[in-house]
Amino acid sequence: DKKTIAVTGTHGKTTTTSLAAFLLSVAGLEPTYIIGGELNEIGTNAQYGKGQYFVIEADESDGSFLYLKPHISIITNLESEHLDYYGSFDKLSESFKEFIKKTEDTCIFCADDEKVKNFCQQISGKKEFVSYGFSPDALIRVEEYRCDSNGGEFLIYDGLRGRKLKLHTRLMGKHNIQNALSIYALGVVLSINDNKILKAIEEYPGVRRRFEFKGRVNNITIIDDYAHHPTEIKATLSAARSLRHSRLIVVFQPHRYSRVASLYREFAKAFDDADVIVATQIYSAGEEPLPGISGQWLFEMVANNNIRKKLAYIPRLIEIPEYIKDIARSGDTVLFLGAGDITLVSSETVKTLESKI
């Protein structure tokens, strides 16, 4: 009995979905939503609303997003992922094409992703396609932008309404400007008042484990983030670089043996913006170990690509807080990355640093 707004893509689903739910809430549309992460300041990932829209994070990992028939869809990007389920990138791509075909009214897609753009250009039908991004051929595009520790400020051209305007978001990093731009596009498609669109994008409180500030002790900043794919890691480290710090210490927990096996080359190159790299054992997420694939093996791959940096392999998570206490100094930022239980270590590290005072 509701119109579905579904968000899918390899990266950015949770942030974009929660932004969409926040926008509709600010606009007074009382949405129902289900998100893969808890909204900050609200403390929940799901809510039933009286309005006509149902906002949902459409997870492609097991093909279940094809059960949906969205009224409006947002496609953030597409990369090689979840091949343990699909078997090949071609089959993953076909599922995305099918999802786009199932969209009934409007498909909002990121024109910066060539694969997604090509899919949308190939599909005909009555639905409307609205492109966004940094690409000069995007219908809604960024013309100027600035990212720093205060978030992102960007000037956009809105080809739907033939105008330019400036937006600001608290979120850090170029990738989050893309996420915010998709929500601007959604607001325009839904004919939401401009002031409410801008207010939602500027005041969006964020979601747990997405560049989440955990604490600052002795001028050492602790941040926790869900990034577990090489592209996500690069984007998160790039955002972290906008903070004013002496060094960026990254503590990374690999997630799934199958992901490490298929993307180890990309992982090895993902930590260029880090000054110190600490790696742990792989979080299996229920998978059986694969022969020859381990946290130690991946760490050696990363180490070979970062030979001039300080490196450490600490398989036991319980030992990491003390290690950080020993090496961290005033001005450092410590960034915990991974989709497993590494998040518990970020909280324990804050406590351990406080015990040092």
JSON list of N, CA, C and O in Angstrom, two decimals, residues 131-158:
[
{"chain": "A", "resi": 131, "resn": "SER", "atom": "N", "xyz": [20.25, 11.61, -13.98]},
{"chain": "A", "resi": 131, "resn": "SER", "atom": "CA", "xyz": [21.65, 11.35, -13.65]},
{"chain": "A", "resi": 131, "resn": "SER", "atom": "C", "xyz": [22.20, 12.44, -12.75]},
{"chain": "A", "resi": 131, "resn": "SER", "atom": "O", "xyz": [21.79, 13.59, -12.80]},
{"chain": "A", "resi": 132, "resn": "TYR", "atom": "N", "xyz": [23.15, 12.05, -11.89]},
{"chain": "A", "resi": 132, "resn": "TYR", "atom": "CA", "xyz": [23.80, 13.00, -10.99]},
{"chain": "A", "resi": 132, "resn": "TYR", "atom": "C", "xyz": [25.28, 12.66, -10.88]},
{"chain": "A", "resi": 132, "resn": "TYR", "atom": "O", "xyz": [25.70, 11.55, -11.23]},
{"chain": "A", "resi": 133, "resn": "GLY", "atom": "N", "xyz": [26.08, 13.60, -10.40]},
{"chain": "A", "resi": 133, "resn": "GLY", "atom": "CA", "xyz": [27.49, 13.31, -10.16]},
{"chain": "A", "resi": 133, "resn": "GLY", "atom": "C", "xyz": [28.40, 14.46, -10.54]},
{"chain": "A", "resi": 133, "resn": "GLY", "atom": "O", "xyz": [27.96, 15.60, -10.76]},
{"chain": "A", "resi": 134, "resn": "PHE", "atom": "N", "xyz": [29.69, 14.14, -10.64]},
{"chain": "A", "resi": 134, "resn": "PHE", "atom": "CA", "xyz": [30.70, 15.12, -11.05]},
{"chain": "A", "resi": 134, "resn": "PHE", "atom": "C", "xyz": [30.87, 15.14, -12.57]},
{"chain": "A", "resi": 134, "resn": "PHE", "atom": "O", "xyz": [31.48, 16.03, -13.12]},
{"chain": "A", "resi": 135, "resn": "SER", "atom": "N", "xyz": [30.35, 14.14, -13.24]},
{"chain": "A", "resi": 135, "resn": "SER", "atom": "CA", "xyz": [30.46, 14.03, -14.69]},
{"chain": "A", "resi": 135, "resn": "SER", "atom": "C", "xyz": [29.83, 15.23, -15.38]},
{"chain": "A", "resi": 135, "resn": "SER", "atom": "O", "xyz": [28.72, 15.64, -15.02]},
{"chain": "A", "resi": 136, "resn": "PRO", "atom": "N", "xyz": [30.51, 15.80, -16.39]},
{"chain": "A", "resi": 136, "resn": "PRO", "atom": "CA", "xyz": [29.96, 16.97, -17.06]},
{"chain": "A", "resi": 136, "resn": "PRO", "atom": "C", "xyz": [28.66, 16.69, -17.82]},
{"chain": "A", "resi": 136, "resn": "PRO", "atom": "O", "xyz": [27.94, 17.64, -18.17]},
{"chain": "A", "resi": 137, "resn": "ASP", "atom": "N", "xyz": [28.35, 15.42, -18.09]},
{"chain": "A", "resi": 137, "resn": "ASP", "atom": "CA", "xyz": [27.11, 15.12, -18.78]},
{"chain": "A", "resi": 137, "resn": "ASP", "atom": "C", "xyz": [25.98, 14.69, -17.83]},
{"chain": "A", "resi": 137, "resn": "ASP", "atom": "O", "xyz": [24.91, 14.26, -18.26]},
{"chain": "A", "resi": 138, "resn": "ALA", "atom": "N", "xyz": [26.22, 14.81, -16.52]},
{"chain": "A", "resi": 138, "resn": "ALA", "atom": "CA", "xyz": [25.16, 14.50, -15.55]},
{"chain": "A", "resi": 138, "resn": "ALA", "atom": "C", "xyz": [24.10, 15.59, -15.59]},
{"chain": "A", "resi": 138, "resn": "ALA", "atom": "O", "xyz": [24.42, 16.78, -15.72]},
{"chain": "A", "resi": 139, "resn": "LEU", "atom": "N", "xyz": [22.85, 15.20, -15.47]},
{"chain": "A", "resi": 139, "resn": "LEU", "atom": "CA", "xyz": [21.75, 16.17, -15.49]},
{"chain": "A", "resi": 139, "resn": "LEU", "atom": "C", "xyz": [21.82, 17.09, -14.28]},
{"chain": "A", "resi": 139, "resn": "LEU", "atom": "O", "xyz": [21.58, 18.30, -14.38]},
{"chain": "A", "resi": 140, "resn": "ILE", "atom": "N", "xyz": [22.15, 16.51, -13.12]},
{"chain": "A", "resi": 140, "resn": "ILE", "atom": "CA", "xyz": [22.37, 17.30, -11.90]},
{"chain": "A", "resi": 140, "resn": "ILE", "atom": "C", "xyz": [23.83, 17.08, -11.51]},
{"chain": "A", "resi": 140, "resn": "ILE", "atom": "O", "xyz": [24.21, 15.97, -11.14]},
{"chain": "A", "resi": 141, "resn": "ARG", "atom": "N", "xyz": [24.65, 18.10, -11.62]},
{"chain": "A", "resi": 141, "resn": "ARG", "atom": "CA", "xyz": [26.09, 17.89, -11.51]},
{"chain": "A", "resi": 141, "resn": "ARG", "atom": "C", "xyz": [26.77, 18.92, -10.61]},
{"chain": "A", "resi": 141, "resn": "ARG", "atom": "O", "xyz": [26.30, 20.05, -10.46]},
{"chain": "A", "resi": 142, "resn": "VAL", "atom": "N", "xyz": [27.90, 18.49, -10.06]},
{"chain": "A", "resi": 142, "resn": "VAL", "atom": "CA", "xyz": [28.74, 19.36, -9.24]},
{"chain": "A", "resi": 142, "resn": "VAL", "atom": "C", "xyz": [29.66, 20.17, -10.15]},
{"chain": "A", "resi": 142, "resn": "VAL", "atom": "O", "xyz": [30.34, 19.61, -11.01]},
{"chain": "A", "resi": 143, "resn": "GLU", "atom": "N", "xyz": [29.67, 21.47, -9.97]},
{"chain": "A", "resi": 143, "resn": "GLU", "atom": "CA", "xyz": [30.55, 22.34, -10.77]},
{"chain": "A", "resi": 143, "resn": "GLU", "atom": "C", "xyz": [31.76, 22.80, -9.97]},
{"chain": "A", "resi": 143, "resn": "GLU", "atom": "O", "xyz": [32.84, 22.99, -10.52]},
{"chain": "A", "resi": 144, "resn": "GLU", "atom": "N", "xyz": [31.57, 23.01, -8.66]},
{"chain": "A", "resi": 144, "resn": "GLU", "atom": "CA", "xyz": [32.68, 23.36, -7.78]},
{"chain": "A", "resi": 144, "resn": "GLU", "atom": "C", "xyz": [32.43, 22.69, -6.44]},
{"chain": "A", "resi": 144, "resn": "GLU", "atom": "O", "xyz": [31.28, 22.52, -6.04]},
{"chain": "A", "resi": 145, "resn": "TYR", "atom": "N", "xyz": [33.52, 22.32, -5.76]},
{"chain": "A", "resi": 145, "resn": "TYR", "atom": "CA", "xyz": [33.32, 21.71, -4.44]},
{"chain": "A", "resi": 145, "resn": "TYR", "atom": "C", "xyz": [34.56, 21.90, -3.57]},
{"chain": "A", "resi": 145, "resn": "TYR", "atom": "O", "xyz": [35.66, 22.13, -4.07]},
{"chain": "A", "resi": 146, "resn": "ARG", "atom": "N", "xyz": [34.32, 21.79, -2.27]},
{"chain": "A", "resi": 146, "resn": "ARG", "atom": "CA", "xyz": [35.39, 21.87, -1.28]},
{"chain": "A", "resi": 146, "resn": "ARG", "atom": "C", "xyz": [35.08, 20.88, -0.18]},
{"chain": "A", "resi": 146, "resn": "ARG", "atom": "O", "xyz": [33.95, 20.82, 0.31]},
{"chain": "A", "resi": 147, "resn": "CYS", "atom": "N", "xyz": [36.06, 20.09, 0.22]},
{"chain": "A", "resi": 147, "resn": "CYS", "atom": "CA", "xyz": [35.89, 19.14, 1.32]},
{"chain": "A", "resi": 147, "resn": "CYS", "atom": "C", "xyz": [36.93, 19.42, 2.39]},
{"chain": "A", "resi": 147, "resn": "CYS", "atom": "O", "xyz": [38.12, 19.58, 2.08]},
{"chain": "A", "resi": 148, "resn": "ASP", "atom": "N", "xyz": [36.50, 19.52, 3.64]},
{"chain": "A", "resi": 148, "resn": "ASP", "atom": "CA", "xyz": [37.43, 19.67, 4.74]},
{"chain": "A", "resi": 148, "resn": "ASP", "atom": "C", "xyz": [36.82, 19.05, 5.98]},
{"chain": "A", "resi": 148, "resn": "ASP", "atom": "O", "xyz": [35.84, 18.31, 5.91]},
{"chain": "A", "resi": 149, "resn": "SER", "atom": "N", "xyz": [37.38, 19.35, 7.14]},
{"chain": "A", "resi": 149, "resn": "SER", "atom": "CA", "xyz": [36.91, 18.75, 8.39]},
{"chain": "A", "resi": 149, "resn": "SER", "atom": "C", "xyz": [35.52, 19.20, 8.79]},
{"chain": "A", "resi": 149, "resn": "SER", "atom": "O", "xyz": [34.90, 18.63, 9.67]},
{"chain": "A", "resi": 150, "resn": "ASN", "atom": "N", "xyz": [35.01, 20.25, 8.12]},
{"chain": "A", "resi": 150, "resn": "ASN", "atom": "CA", "xyz": [33.65, 20.72, 8.40]},
{"chain": "A", "resi": 150, "resn": "ASN", "atom": "C", "xyz": [32.61, 20.06, 7.49]},
{"chain": "A", "resi": 150, "resn": "ASN", "atom": "O", "xyz": [31.42, 20.34, 7.60]},
{"chain": "A", "resi": 151, "resn": "GLY", "atom": "N", "xyz": [33.07, 19.22, 6.56]},
{"chain": "A", "resi": 151, "resn": "GLY", "atom": "CA", "xyz": [32.17, 18.55, 5.64]},
{"chain": "A", "resi": 151, "resn": "GLY", "atom": "C", "xyz": [32.44, 18.96, 4.21]},
{"chain": "A", "resi": 151, "resn": "GLY", "atom": "O", "xyz": [33.58, 19.21, 3.83]},
{"chain": "A", "resi": 152, "resn": "GLY", "atom": "N", "xyz": [31.38, 19.04, 3.41]},
{"chain": "A", "resi": 152, "resn": "GLY", "atom": "CA", "xyz": [31.53, 19.39, 2.01]},
{"chain": "A", "resi": 152, "resn": "GLY", "atom": "C", "xyz": [30.61, 20.54, 1.62]},
{"chain": "A", "resi": 152, "resn": "GLY", "atom": "O", "xyz": [29.47, 20.63, 2.07]},
{"chain": "A", "resi": 153, "resn": "GLU", "atom": "N", "xyz": [31.14, 21.45, 0.82]},
{"chain": "A", "resi": 153, "resn": "GLU", "atom": "CA", "xyz": [30.36, 22.55, 0.27]},
{"chain": "A", "resi": 153, "resn": "GLU", "atom": "C", "xyz": [30.48, 22.48, -1.24]},
{"chain": "A", "resi": 153, "resn": "GLU", "atom": "O", "xyz": [31.59, 22.34, -1.77]},
{"chain": "A", "resi": 154, "resn": "PHE", "atom": "N", "xyz": [29.36, 22.51, -1.95]},
{"chain": "A", "resi": 154, "resn": "PHE", "atom": "CA", "xyz": [29.44, 22.33, -3.39]},
{"chain": "A", "resi": 154, "resn": "PHE", "atom": "C", "xyz": [28.40, 23.14, -4.14]},
{"chain": "A", "resi": 154, "resn": "PHE", "atom": "O", "xyz": [27.27, 23.33, -3.68]},
{"chain": "A", "resi": 155, "resn": "LEU", "atom": "N", "xyz": [28.81, 23.63, -5.30]},
{"chain": "A", "resi": 155, "resn": "LEU", "atom": "CA", "xyz": [27.94, 24.37, -6.21]},
{"chain": "A", "resi": 155, "resn": "LEU", "atom": "C", "xyz": [27.47, 23.39, -7.27]},
{"chain": "A", "resi": 155, "resn": "LEU", "atom": "O", "xyz": [28.29, 22.70, -7.88]},
{"chain": "A", "resi": 156, "resn": "ILE", "atom": "N", "xyz": [26.16, 23.32, -7.48]},
{"chain": "A", "resi": 156, "resn": "ILE", "atom": "CA", "xyz": [25.64, 22.38, -8.46]},
{"chain": "A", "resi": 156, "resn": "ILE", "atom": "C", "xyz": [24.87, 23.10, -9.56]},
{"chain": "A", "resi": 156, "resn": "ILE", "atom": "O", "xyz": [24.37, 24.22, -9.37]},
{"chain": "A", "resi": 157, "resn": "TYR", "atom": "N", "xyz": [24.78, 22.42, -10.71]},
{"chain": "A", "resi": 157, "resn": "TYR", "atom": "CA", "xyz": [23.87, 22.85, -11.77]},
{"chain": "A", "resi": 157, "resn": "TYR", "atom": "C", "xyz": [22.73, 21.84, -11.81]},
{"chain": "A", "resi": 157, "resn": "TYR", "atom": "O", "xyz": [22.96, 20.64, -11.95]},
{"chain": "A", "resi": 158, "resn": "ASP", "atom": "N", "xyz": [21.52, 22.32, -11.67]},
{"chain": "A", "resi": 158, "resn": "ASP", "atom": "CA", "xyz": [20.32, 21.49, -11.69]},
{"chain": "A", "resi": 158, "resn": "ASP", "atom": "C", "xyz": [19.69, 21.60, -13.07]},
{"chain": "A", "resi": 158, "resn": "ASP", "atom": "O", "xyz": [19.00, 22.57, -13.39]}
]
